């Protein structure tokens, strides 16, 4: 009699276990790795638009219509959805290649907004700045999206998109470094703290000897401070001269709206350069150069201060307290934005209108 052959239950076959495990692994990989697949340029522009609309709608909310808990809930959801729509970094794929975007500035602005008190007026200004930057970025990406594919090489398209994403208004400002005097002061203070620890004398343990020791310690401190004061007195003119030299070196060059200007360039010379560009047919470049000349004119009159990290809207806000100048400058700024950031072609009439607005504004 043959022994019964063992039967293998197909329900417990290893393949039946492997299939759901493999399927689950694939799902986890796809849904937990949003940056595995690059977004297309239209999708990236749509994300920018979504983020802009979210911030615009939230900025226009009237907090008086909501309870405190309701308003905070809307705020949290809006900021979370904005961060999700436009992360700090993502890959964008286009017909000419793939590029890594850098929108770290948006995360930093949202963090700064959350740190401000709810009653602070700076909150509205931060939201306004975010909307303006997103709007400018959306328009420039839209220009790339609508540009003919055959008229640009792969390198040209990547360079243009990188140029937009790496403009100074989308970058984090550089942290100011310590000057020479600050470094020396911090090192001396640290050195004194290490050599002479702070005295800790309790009344219960004080004796004549410890009192004398404490007095000697004070005398020693006085001698050291006197020696430092003498050294500062003797060498301060030298260090001050070095500091003034550094300041003069920094003033030799200025960066206005991403354009580097030398120390000898004035508003008059810059506007002359704008006239030359217009004569050569580069009306778009002439309007940009003329707008920079206008900002330099205001700086020379001590009305505004030039800064590498300021945008054209920042300069416009600087003159908001001067109503007539603000009105004239608004026209100049709109003209500049339409032809430099926008897709409008500059014509001779646009340059003539710009010059008239320029003369009117500087005559205020």
Coordinates of C-alpha atoms in Angstrom, one line a residue:
X1 CA 0.0 0.0 0.0
X2 CA 1.5 3.3 -1.1
X3 CA 1.8 6.0 1.4
X4 CA -0.4 9.0 0.6
X5 CA 1.5 11.7 -1.2
X6 CA 1.5 15.1 0.7
X7 CA -0.6 17.7 -1.0
X8 CA 0.7 21.2 -1.3
X9 CA -1.9 23.8 -0.5
X10 CA -1.8 26.4 -3.2
X11 CA -3.3 29.0 -0.9
X12 CA 0.0 29.2 1.0
X13 CA 2.3 29.2 -2.1
X14 CA 5.2 31.8 -1.7
X15 CA 4.1 33.5 -4.9
X16 CA 0.8 34.4 -3.3
X17 CA 2.6 36.1 -0.5
X18 CA 5.1 37.9 -2.7
X19 CA 2.6 39.5 -5.0
X20 CA 0.8 41.7 -2.4
X21 CA 4.1 42.6 -0.7
X22 CA 5.6 43.7 -4.0
X23 CA 2.5 45.6 -4.9
X24 CA 2.5 47.4 -1.5
X25 CA 6.2 48.3 -1.9
X26 CA 5.5 49.8 -5.3
X27 CA 2.6 51.9 -3.9
X28 CA 4.8 53.1 -1.0
X29 CA 7.6 54.1 -3.4
X30 CA 5.3 56.0 -5.7
X31 CA 3.2 57.8 -3.1
X32 CA 6.0 58.5 -0.6
X33 CA 8.4 60.0 -3.2
X34 CA 6.8 63.0 -4.8
X35 CA 10.0 64.2 -6.3
X36 CA 10.8 60.9 -8.2
X37 CA 8.9 62.2 -11.3
X38 CA 9.7 65.8 -12.5
X39 CA 6.8 68.2 -13.1
X40 CA 6.3 69.7 -16.5
X41 CA 6.6 73.4 -17.1
X42 CA 2.8 74.0 -17.3
X43 CA 2.3 72.0 -14.1
X44 CA 5.0 74.1 -12.4
X45 CA 3.3 77.4 -13.5
X46 CA 0.0 76.0 -12.3
X47 CA 1.5 75.3 -8.9
X48 CA 2.9 78.9 -8.8
X49 CA -0.6 80.2 -9.7
X50 CA -2.3 78.0 -7.0
X51 CA 0.1 79.2 -4.4
X52 CA -0.5 82.9 -5.4
X53 CA -4.3 82.5 -5.3
X54 CA -4.1 80.8 -1.9
X55 CA -2.1 83.7 -0.4
X56 CA -4.2 86.4 -2.2
X57 CA -7.5 84.9 -0.9
X58 CA -6.2 84.6 2.6
X59 CA -4.8 88.2 2.6
X60 CA -8.2 89.5 1.6
X61 CA -10.0 87.7 4.4
X62 CA -11.7 89.9 7.0
X63 CA -10.6 88.5 10.3
X64 CA -13.6 90.2 12.0
X65 CA -15.9 87.7 10.3
X66 CA -14.3 84.7 12.0
X67 CA -13.7 83.6 15.5
X68 CA -10.1 83.3 16.7
X69 CA -10.1 79.5 16.4
X70 CA -11.7 79.6 12.9
X71 CA -9.2 82.1 11.6
X72 CA -6.2 80.2 13.0
X73 CA -7.5 77.0 11.3
X74 CA -7.8 78.8 7.9
X75 CA -4.4 80.2 8.4
X76 CA -2.8 76.8 9.1
X77 CA -4.5 75.2 6.2
X78 CA -3.6 78.0 3.8
X79 CA 0.1 77.9 4.7
X80 CA 0.2 74.1 4.6
X81 CA -1.4 74.1 1.1
X82 CA 0.9 76.8 -0.1
X83 CA 4.0 74.9 1.0
X84 CA 2.6 71.7 -0.6
X85 CA 1.9 73.5 -3.9
X86 CA 5.3 75.1 -4.2
X87 CA 8.0 73.2 -2.2
X88 CA 11.4 74.6 -1.6
X89 CA 12.9 72.5 -4.3
X90 CA 11.5 70.3 -7.1
X91 CA 12.5 69.1 -10.5
X92 CA 10.9 70.7 -13.6
X93 CA 11.0 68.8 -16.9
X94 CA 10.6 70.6 -20.2
X95 CA 11.2 69.8 -23.8
X96 CA 14.8 71.0 -23.5
X97 CA 15.8 69.2 -20.3
X98 CA 15.3 69.1 -16.5
X99 CA 16.2 71.7 -13.9
X100 CA 16.1 71.8 -10.1
X101 CA 14.1 74.8 -8.9
X102 CA 14.9 76.9 -5.8
X103 CA 11.9 78.4 -4.0
X104 CA 13.4 78.4 -0.5
X105 CA 12.6 82.1 -0.2
X106 CA 8.8 81.2 0.0
X107 CA 9.3 78.9 2.9
X108 CA 11.4 81.5 4.7
X109 CA 8.8 84.2 4.1
X110 CA 6.0 82.0 5.4
X111 CA 8.1 81.2 8.5
X112 CA 8.7 84.9 9.0
X113 CA 5.0 85.6 8.7
X114 CA 4.2 83.0 11.4
X115 CA 6.7 84.5 13.8
X116 CA 5.1 87.9 13.6
X117 CA 2.3 88.7 16.1
X118 CA -1.2 88.5 14.7
X119 CA -1.7 92.2 15.2
X120 CA 1.5 93.2 13.5
X121 CA 1.2 95.3 10.3
X122 CA 4.2 93.4 8.9
X123 CA 2.1 90.4 8.3
X124 CA 0.1 92.1 5.5
X125 CA 3.4 93.4 4.0
X126 CA 4.9 89.9 3.9
X127 CA 1.8 88.5 2.2
X128 CA 1.8 91.3 -0.3
X129 CA 5.5 90.7 -1.1
X130 CA 4.9 87.0 -1.6
X131 CA 2.0 87.6 -4.0
X132 CA 4.1 90.1 -6.1
X133 CA 7.0 87.7 -6.4
X134 CA 4.8 84.7 -7.3
X135 CA 3.0 86.8 -9.9
X136 CA 6.3 87.9 -11.5
X137 CA 7.6 84.3 -11.4
X138 CA 4.4 83.0 -13.0
X139 CA 4.6 85.5 -15.8
X140 CA 8.2 84.7 -16.6
X141 CA 7.6 80.9 -16.6
X142 CA 4.5 81.6 -18.8
X143 CA 6.8 83.3 -21.3
X144 CA 9.1 80.3 -21.4
X145 CA 6.1 78.0 -21.8
X146 CA 4.7 79.9 -24.7
X147 CA 8.0 80.6 -26.5
X148 CA 8.5 78.6 -29.7
X149 CA 10.5 75.4 -29.1
X150 CA 12.5 75.7 -32.4
X151 CA 13.8 79.2 -31.6
X152 CA 15.7 78.2 -28.5
X153 CA 18.4 75.6 -27.9
X154 CA 18.4 73.3 -24.9
X155 CA 21.2 75.3 -23.2
X156 CA 19.4 78.6 -23.9
X157 CA 16.1 77.4 -22.4
X158 CA 17.8 76.0 -19.3
X159 CA 19.9 79.1 -18.8
X160 CA 16.8 81.4 -19.1
X161 CA 14.8 79.3 -16.5
X162 CA 17.8 79.3 -14.2
X163 CA 18.2 83.0 -14.6
X164 CA 14.5 83.5 -13.5
X165 CA 14.7 81.2 -10.5
X166 CA 18.1 82.5 -9.3
X167 CA 17.3 86.2 -9.4
X168 CA 18.2 88.1 -6.2
X169 CA 14.6 88.8 -5.3
X170 CA 14.0 85.0 -4.9
X171 CA 17.2 84.3 -3.0
X172 CA 17.9 84.5 0.6
X173 CA 19.9 87.7 1.5
X174 CA 23.5 87.0 2.6
X175 CA 24.2 87.3 6.3
X176 CA 26.3 90.4 7.2
X177 CA 29.8 89.3 8.4
X178 CA 31.5 90.8 11.4
X179 CA 33.9 93.6 10.8
X180 CA 37.5 93.6 12.2
X181 CA 36.7 95.6 15.4
X182 CA 33.8 93.3 16.3
X183 CA 35.9 90.2 15.8
X184 CA 38.7 91.6 18.1
X185 CA 36.1 92.6 20.7
X186 CA 34.5 89.2 20.8
X187 CA 37.8 87.4 21.0
X188 CA 39.0 89.6 23.9
X189 CA 35.8 89.1 25.8
X190 CA 36.0 85.3 25.3
X191 CA 39.7 85.2 26.3
X192 CA 39.0 87.2 29.6
X193 CA 36.1 84.9 30.4
X194 CA 38.3 81.8 30.1
X195 CA 41.2 83.2 32.1
X196 CA 39.3 85.1 34.8
X197 CA 36.1 83.3 35.7
X198 CA 33.4 85.3 37.4
X199 CA 33.9 85.4 41.2
X200 CA 31.2 83.6 43.2
X201 CA 31.6 84.5 46.9
X202 CA 28.8 83.8 49.3
X203 CA 28.5 85.8 52.6
X204 CA 28.6 82.7 54.7
X205 CA 32.0 81.6 53.5
X206 CA 33.6 85.1 53.2
X207 CA 36.7 85.6 55.3
X208 CA 39.3 88.4 55.5
X209 CA 41.5 86.4 53.1
X210 CA 38.8 85.9 50.6
X211 CA 37.8 89.6 50.8
X212 CA 41.4 90.6 50.1
X213 CA 41.5 88.1 47.2
X214 CA 38.3 89.6 45.8
X215 CA 39.8 93.1 46.0
X216 CA 43.0 92.0 44.2
X217 CA 40.9 90.4 41.6
X218 CA 39.1 93.7 41.0
X219 CA 42.4 95.5 40.8
X220 CA 43.7 93.0 38.2
X221 CA 40.5 93.5 36.2
X222 CA 41.0 97.2 36.3
X223 CA 44.7 96.9 35.1
X224 CA 43.7 94.6 32.3
X225 CA 40.9 97.0 31.2
X226 CA 43.3 99.9 31.4
X227 CA 45.8 98.1 29.2
X228 CA 43.1 97.3 26.7
X229 CA 41.9 100.9 26.7
X230 CA 45.5 102.1 26.1
X231 CA 45.9 99.7 23.2
X232 CA 42.6 100.9 21.7
X233 CA 43.7 104.5 22.1
X234 CA 47.0 103.8 20.4
X235 CA 45.7 101.7 17.5
X236 CA 42.1 102.9 17.1
X237 CA 43.1 105.4 14.4
X238 CA 44.7 102.6 12.4
X239 CA 41.6 100.3 12.7
X240 CA 39.2 103.1 12.0
X241 CA 41.2 103.9 8.8
X242 CA 40.9 100.3 7.7
X243 CA 37.2 100.4 8.5
X244 CA 36.7 103.6 6.4
X245 CA 38.7 102.1 3.6
X246 CA 36.4 99.0 3.6
X247 CA 33.4 101.3 3.5
X248 CA 34.8 103.2 0.6
X249 CA 35.5 100.0 -1.2
X250 CA 32.0 98.8 -0.6
X251 CA 30.7 102.1 -2.1
X252 CA 32.6 101.7 -5.3
X253 CA 30.1 99.2 -6.6
X254 CA 26.3 99.1 -6.1
X255 CA 23.8 96.5 -7.2
X256 CA 20.4 97.8 -8.2
X257 CA 17.7 95.4 -9.5
X258 CA 20.5 92.8 -10.2
X259 CA 22.6 95.3 -12.2
X260 CA 26.1 96.1 -10.9
X261 CA 27.0 99.8 -11.1
X262 CA 30.4 101.4 -10.6
X263 CA 31.1 104.3 -8.3
X264 CA 31.4 106.8 -11.0
X265 CA 28.0 106.0 -12.6
X266 CA 25.4 108.6 -11.7
X267 CA 21.7 109.0 -12.5
X268 CA 22.6 111.4 -15.4
X269 CA 25.2 109.0 -16.9
X270 CA 22.8 106.1 -16.6
X271 CA 20.0 108.0 -18.3
X272 CA 22.4 108.9 -21.1
X273 CA 23.1 105.2 -21.5
X274 CA 19.4 104.6 -21.7
X275 CA 19.1 107.2 -24.5
X276 CA 21.9 105.5 -26.4
X277 CA 20.2 102.1 -26.1
X278 CA 16.9 103.6 -27.4
X279 CA 18.8 105.1 -30.3
X280 CA 20.2 101.7 -31.2
X281 CA 16.7 100.2 -31.1
X282 CA 17.0 98.4 -27.8
X283 CA 13.9 100.0 -26.2
X284 CA 13.3 97.3 -23.6
X285 CA 16.9 97.7 -22.4
X286 CA 16.5 101.5 -22.5
X287 CA 13.4 101.4 -20.2
X288 CA 15.2 99.2 -17.7
X289 CA 18.3 101.4 -17.7
X290 CA 16.1 104.5 -17.4
X291 CA 14.3 103.0 -14.4
X292 CA 17.6 102.3 -12.7
X293 CA 18.7 105.8 -13.4
X294 CA 15.5 107.1 -11.7
X295 CA 16.2 105.0 -8.6
X296 CA 19.8 106.4 -8.5
X297 CA 18.3 109.9 -8.8
X298 CA 16.1 109.3 -5.8
X299 CA 19.1 107.9 -3.9
X300 CA 21.3 110.9 -4.7
X301 CA 18.5 113.1 -3.3
X302 CA 18.5 111.0 -0.1
X303 CA 14.9 110.0 -0.7
X304 CA 15.5 106.3 -0.8
X305 CA 18.4 103.9 0.0
X306 CA 19.7 101.5 -2.6
X307 CA 20.1 97.9 -1.6
X308 CA 21.1 94.7 -3.4
X309 CA 18.1 92.8 -2.1
X310 CA 15.4 95.4 -2.8
X311 CA 12.8 94.8 -5.6
X312 CA 11.2 97.6 -7.7
X313 CA 8.1 97.2 -5.4
X314 CA 10.2 97.7 -2.3
X315 CA 11.5 101.0 -3.7
X316 CA 7.9 102.0 -4.5
X317 CA 6.9 101.4 -0.9
X318 CA 9.8 103.5 0.3
X319 CA 8.1 106.6 -1.2
X320 CA 4.5 105.8 -0.2
X321 CA 4.6 108.7 2.3
X322 CA 5.1 111.2 -0.6
X323 CA 1.8 111.1 -2.4
X324 CA 2.8 113.0 -5.6
X325 CA 6.1 111.2 -6.0
X326 CA 4.4 107.9 -5.3
X327 CA 1.8 108.5 -8.0
X328 CA 4.4 109.4 -10.6
X329 CA 6.7 106.5 -9.6
X330 CA 3.8 104.1 -9.9
X331 CA 3.4 104.9 -13.6
X332 CA 7.2 104.5 -14.2
X333 CA 7.2 101.2 -12.2
X334 CA 4.2 99.8 -14.2
X335 CA 5.9 100.8 -17.5
X336 CA 9.1 99.0 -16.4
X337 CA 7.3 95.9 -15.2
X338 CA 5.2 95.5 -18.4
X339 CA 8.2 95.7 -20.7
X340 CA 10.9 94.0 -18.6
X341 CA 9.1 91.3 -16.7
X342 CA 6.1 91.1 -19.0
X343 CA 5.7 90.0 -22.6
X344 CA 4.8 93.4 -24.1
X345 CA 7.1 94.5 -26.9
X346 CA 8.5 98.0 -26.3
X347 CA 7.8 100.5 -29.0
X348 CA 9.0 104.1 -29.6
X349 CA 5.8 105.5 -28.1
X350 CA 6.5 103.5 -24.9
X351 CA 10.0 105.0 -24.6
X352 CA 8.6 108.5 -25.2
X353 CA 5.9 107.9 -22.5
X354 CA 8.6 106.6 -20.1
X355 CA 10.8 109.7 -20.7
X356 CA 7.9 112.1 -20.0
X357 CA 7.0 110.2 -16.8
X358 CA 10.6 110.3 -15.8
X359 CA 11.0 114.0 -16.2
X360 CA 7.7 114.6 -14.4
X361 CA 8.7 112.4 -11.5
X362 CA 12.2 113.9 -11.0
X363 CA 10.7 117.4 -11.1
X364 CA 8.6 116.7 -8.0

